[in-house]
Tab-separated table of C-alpha atoms in Angstrom:
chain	number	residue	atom	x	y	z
A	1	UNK	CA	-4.947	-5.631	19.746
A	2	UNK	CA	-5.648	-2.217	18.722
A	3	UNK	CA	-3.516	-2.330	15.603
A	4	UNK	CA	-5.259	-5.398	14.511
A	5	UNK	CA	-8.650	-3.489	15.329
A	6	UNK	CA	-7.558	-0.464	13.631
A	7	UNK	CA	-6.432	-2.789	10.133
A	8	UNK	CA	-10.217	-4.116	10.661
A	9	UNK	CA	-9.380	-8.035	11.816
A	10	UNK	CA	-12.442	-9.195	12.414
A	11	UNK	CA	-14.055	-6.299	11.649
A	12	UNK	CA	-17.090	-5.471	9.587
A	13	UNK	CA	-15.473	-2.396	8.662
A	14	UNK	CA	-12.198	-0.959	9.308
A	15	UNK	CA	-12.142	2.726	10.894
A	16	UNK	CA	-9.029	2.808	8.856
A	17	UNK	CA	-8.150	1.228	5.679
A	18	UNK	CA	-4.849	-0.178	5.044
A	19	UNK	CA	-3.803	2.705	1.908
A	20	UNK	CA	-4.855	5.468	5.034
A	21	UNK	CA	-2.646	3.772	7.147
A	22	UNK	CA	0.196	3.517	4.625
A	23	UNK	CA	-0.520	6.908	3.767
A	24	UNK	CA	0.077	8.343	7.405
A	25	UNK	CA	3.221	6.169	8.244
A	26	UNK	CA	4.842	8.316	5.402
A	27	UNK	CA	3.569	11.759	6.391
A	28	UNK	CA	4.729	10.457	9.573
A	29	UNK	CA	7.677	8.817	9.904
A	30	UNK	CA	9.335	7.303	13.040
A	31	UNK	CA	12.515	9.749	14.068
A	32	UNK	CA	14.567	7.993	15.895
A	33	UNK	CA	17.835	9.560	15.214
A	34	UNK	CA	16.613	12.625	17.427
A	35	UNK	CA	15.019	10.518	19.952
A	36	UNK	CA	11.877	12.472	19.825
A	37	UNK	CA	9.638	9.331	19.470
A	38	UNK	CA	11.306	8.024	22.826
């Protein structure tokens, strides 16, 4: 539910658009070869 709130489904406005989102996935990437996002 809070994904879909966050990509603005049924939303008037998104807090964060989809290009943000993208944006942050890459700065942020899931590591889990070291296991630190376990």
């Amino acid at each position: 539910a809070e994904l879909l709130m966050m990509l603005g489904e049924g939303a008037a406005d998104a807090p964060m658009g989809r290009a943000r989102l993208e944006e942050l996935a890459q700065a942020y990437p899931d590591n889990l070869e070291n296991g630190h996002d376990k």
